[in-house]
Amino acid sequence: MSLVLDPAAQDLLFREARTANTFTDEPVTDEQMQAIYDLVKYGPTAFNQSPLRITLVRSPEARERLVAHMAEGNRSKTATAPLVAILSADNEFHEELPQLLPHFPQAKDAFFSERPVREGTATLNAALQAAYFIVGVRAAGLAAGPMTGLDFEGLRKEFLDDDHTPLMVVNIGRPGPDAWFPRSPRLAYDQVVTTV
């Protein structure tokens, strides 16, 4: 059985898409980011909780503060990417549940009244949304460079608050010269899938 999605779109989103390590200086616009969000916001999360929060780093001052928290090998690409997004999980996502889950507004208190429960589910579901976000960046014809090589606590203190857990930093833009490392192997279907 073949996939319904056009092969060119499959390549754009998956087969040819790579983690970019260099970028051109072509800017990434607010309109592009709005279009990406308007696409990926429909990805499913438990209870439609939608805990992902995106902080776009545009100003030179904010970029300098961010680069200071990146691992040495990630600093130059973060400093030169046209746009950088800090993806975090909102541990107080439950405050939005009456709006996001109008047919079951009591879910806010019935399931998410305790902070440890919220933190666990926020991290899981925001990470799921982060994957949608990366695919959305690719759908916009841009390259994403997601990274977790950073000082998470320093990043949280610098850009977020105690209610947000940083997940990753994503460099965004058009790929520059020598943007790609060689593709690493992937596991085969029978190494991953078991039928019971």
Short mmCIF file of C-alpha atoms in Angstrom, two decimals:
data_model
loop_
_atom_site.label_atom_id
_atom_site.label_comp_id
_atom_site.label_asym_id
_atom_site.label_seq_id
_atom_site.Cartn_x
_atom_site.Cartn_y
_atom_site.Cartn_z
CA MET A 1 0.00 0.00 0.00
CA SER A 2 1.36 3.40 -0.88
CA LEU A 3 0.95 6.60 1.08
CA VAL A 4 -1.68 9.12 0.02
CA LEU A 5 0.66 12.07 0.54
CA ASP A 6 2.41 13.15 -2.67
CA PRO A 7 5.99 11.73 -2.87
CA ALA A 8 7.44 15.26 -3.18
CA ALA A 9 5.71 16.22 0.06
CA GLN A 10 6.96 13.01 1.70
CA ASP A 11 10.49 14.00 0.71
CA LEU A 12 10.04 17.58 1.94
CA LEU A 13 8.71 16.54 5.33
CA PHE A 14 10.64 13.33 5.98
CA ARG A 15 13.01 11.60 3.55
CA GLU A 16 15.03 14.62 2.38
CA ALA A 17 14.52 16.74 5.49
CA ARG A 18 17.55 17.04 7.73
CA THR A 19 18.73 18.89 10.79
CA ALA A 20 20.36 22.04 9.43
CA ASN A 21 23.67 23.21 10.89
CA THR A 22 24.16 26.34 8.77
CA PHE A 23 21.69 28.87 7.43
CA THR A 24 21.54 31.67 4.89
CA ASP A 25 20.82 35.17 6.13
CA GLU A 26 17.34 35.23 4.54
CA PRO A 27 14.96 36.30 7.32
CA VAL A 28 12.14 34.15 8.69
CA THR A 29 9.06 36.35 8.90
CA ASP A 30 6.31 36.61 11.47
CA GLU A 31 3.90 35.62 8.69
CA GLN A 32 5.81 32.39 8.10
CA MET A 33 5.76 31.60 11.80
CA GLN A 34 2.02 32.34 12.01
CA ALA A 35 1.42 29.98 9.06
CA ILE A 36 3.50 27.26 10.73
CA TYR A 37 1.57 27.61 13.98
CA ASP A 38 -1.78 27.66 12.18
CA LEU A 39 -0.87 24.30 10.63
CA VAL A 40 0.63 22.48 13.60
CA LYS A 41 -1.89 23.62 16.23
CA TYR A 42 -4.19 20.83 15.04
CA GLY A 43 -1.86 18.05 16.18
CA PRO A 44 -3.50 15.95 18.91
CA THR A 45 -2.60 16.16 22.59
CA ALA A 46 -4.22 14.46 25.59
CA PHE A 47 -7.35 16.37 26.61
CA ASN A 48 -6.41 18.88 23.90
CA GLN A 49 -4.15 20.36 26.58
CA SER A 50 -1.75 22.02 24.09
CA PRO A 51 1.04 22.78 26.60
CA LEU A 52 3.73 23.80 24.10
CA ARG A 53 4.90 27.40 24.39
CA ILE A 54 7.17 28.98 21.79
CA THR A 55 9.53 31.87 22.53
CA LEU A 56 10.94 33.41 19.35
CA VAL A 57 14.37 34.94 19.81
CA ARG A 58 14.85 37.80 17.32
CA SER A 59 16.72 40.68 18.93
CA PRO A 60 20.54 40.70 18.98
CA GLU A 61 20.50 41.20 22.76
CA ALA A 62 18.25 38.19 23.36
CA ARG A 63 20.31 36.11 20.92
CA GLU A 64 23.50 36.90 22.83
CA ARG A 65 21.85 35.89 26.09
CA LEU A 66 20.63 32.64 24.51
CA VAL A 67 23.97 31.71 22.93
CA ALA A 68 25.61 31.92 26.37
CA HIS A 69 23.46 28.95 27.48
CA MET A 70 24.17 26.76 24.45
CA ALA A 71 26.78 23.99 24.43
CA GLU A 72 29.99 25.06 22.72
CA GLY A 73 29.26 23.10 19.54
CA ASN A 74 25.82 24.73 19.18
CA ARG A 75 26.82 28.35 19.76
CA SER A 76 27.85 29.49 16.29
CA LYS A 77 24.84 28.01 14.52
CA THR A 78 22.49 29.51 17.10
CA ALA A 79 24.22 32.87 16.77
CA THR A 80 23.82 32.90 12.97
CA ALA A 81 20.41 31.28 12.38
CA PRO A 82 17.84 33.79 11.07
CA LEU A 83 15.41 32.84 13.84
CA VAL A 84 15.63 30.73 16.98
CA ALA A 85 12.69 29.23 18.88
CA ILE A 86 12.80 28.13 22.50
CA LEU A 87 10.22 25.36 22.95
CA SER A 88 8.92 24.82 26.46
CA ALA A 89 6.14 23.02 28.32
CA ASP A 90 3.65 25.17 30.24
CA ASN A 91 3.08 23.38 33.55
CA GLU A 92 0.01 25.55 34.18
CA PHE A 93 -1.64 24.46 30.90
CA HIS A 94 -4.69 23.35 32.88
CA GLU A 95 -5.80 26.98 33.24
CA GLU A 96 -6.63 26.94 29.51
CA LEU A 97 -8.58 23.68 29.62
CA PRO A 98 -12.05 25.23 30.05
CA GLN A 99 -11.46 26.98 26.70
CA LEU A 100 -9.69 24.07 25.00
CA LEU A 101 -12.01 21.34 26.26
CA PRO A 102 -15.38 23.10 26.53
CA HIS A 103 -17.39 19.85 26.65
CA PHE A 104 -15.47 18.76 29.78
CA PRO A 105 -14.26 21.89 31.62
CA GLN A 106 -14.06 20.04 34.92
CA ALA A 107 -11.02 18.12 33.56
CA LYS A 108 -8.93 21.02 34.87
CA ASP A 109 -9.61 20.02 38.47
CA ALA A 110 -10.56 16.36 38.02
CA PHE A 111 -7.24 15.32 36.45
CA PHE A 112 -4.73 18.16 36.71
CA SER A 113 -5.08 19.75 40.14
CA GLU A 114 -1.67 18.49 41.30
CA ARG A 115 1.54 20.01 39.92
CA PRO A 116 3.57 16.75 39.55
CA VAL A 117 0.81 15.27 37.36
CA ARG A 118 0.73 18.43 35.24
CA GLU A 119 4.51 18.49 34.82
CA GLY A 120 4.63 14.93 33.54
CA THR A 121 1.80 15.28 31.06
CA ALA A 122 2.91 18.77 29.98
CA THR A 123 6.39 17.52 29.13
CA LEU A 124 5.09 14.51 27.19
CA ASN A 125 2.47 16.41 25.22
CA ALA A 126 4.65 19.47 24.57
CA ALA A 127 7.36 17.15 23.22
CA LEU A 128 4.76 15.69 20.87
CA GLN A 129 3.84 19.21 19.77
CA ALA A 130 7.52 20.03 19.31
CA ALA A 131 7.73 17.22 16.75
CA TYR A 132 4.72 18.70 14.92
CA PHE A 133 6.45 22.08 15.05
CA ILE A 134 9.57 20.72 13.34
CA VAL A 135 7.46 19.11 10.61
CA GLY A 136 5.58 22.41 10.24
CA VAL A 137 8.85 24.29 9.75
CA ARG A 138 9.71 21.81 7.01
CA ALA A 139 6.25 22.23 5.45
CA ALA A 140 7.00 25.96 5.17
CA GLY A 141 10.05 25.12 3.04
CA LEU A 142 12.43 25.98 5.86
CA ALA A 143 14.99 23.89 7.70
CA ALA A 144 14.96 23.24 11.43
CA GLY A 145 17.94 22.61 13.65
CA PRO A 146 16.56 21.23 16.95
CA MET A 147 19.07 21.02 19.78
CA THR A 148 19.15 19.86 23.38
CA GLY A 149 22.83 20.60 23.97
CA LEU A 150 22.33 23.48 26.35
CA ASP A 151 22.11 24.57 29.97
CA PHE A 152 18.41 23.98 30.59
CA GLU A 153 18.27 25.56 34.03
CA GLY A 154 20.18 28.61 32.87
CA LEU A 155 17.89 28.93 29.85
CA ARG A 156 14.79 28.64 32.04
CA LYS A 157 16.03 31.35 34.40
CA GLU A 158 17.04 33.64 31.52
CA PHE A 159 13.91 33.37 29.35
CA LEU A 160 11.13 31.53 31.16
CA ASP A 161 9.74 31.15 34.69
CA ASP A 162 9.12 28.38 37.20
CA ASP A 163 5.91 27.39 35.41
CA HIS A 164 7.70 26.51 32.16
CA THR A 165 10.05 23.59 31.46
CA PRO A 166 12.41 24.12 28.51
CA LEU A 167 12.46 21.23 26.02
CA MET A 168 14.76 22.31 23.19
CA VAL A 169 16.03 25.15 21.07
CA VAL A 170 15.26 25.11 17.33
CA ASN A 171 17.25 27.12 14.79
CA ILE A 172 15.08 28.03 11.80
CA GLY A 173 15.89 29.29 8.30
CA ARG A 174 16.96 28.38 4.80
CA PRO A 175 19.86 25.92 4.77
CA GLY A 176 23.26 27.45 4.12
CA PRO A 177 26.46 25.97 2.69
CA ASP A 178 27.40 22.54 4.05
CA ALA A 179 24.24 22.54 6.16
CA TRP A 180 23.95 18.77 6.43
CA PHE A 181 25.93 16.13 8.23
CA PRO A 182 25.87 12.69 6.55
CA ARG A 183 22.60 10.90 7.22
CA SER A 184 22.88 8.38 10.03
CA PRO A 185 21.31 4.91 9.73
CA ARG A 186 17.78 4.17 10.87
CA LEU A 187 16.35 1.00 12.37
CA ALA A 188 14.51 -1.37 10.04
CA TYR A 189 10.78 -1.94 10.34
CA ASP A 190 11.22 -5.41 11.87
CA GLN A 191 13.57 -3.96 14.52
CA VAL A 192 10.88 -1.58 15.73
CA VAL A 193 7.51 -3.18 15.07
CA THR A 194 6.25 -6.28 16.87
CA THR A 195 2.90 -7.87 16.19
CA VAL A 196 1.21 -9.61 19.12
#
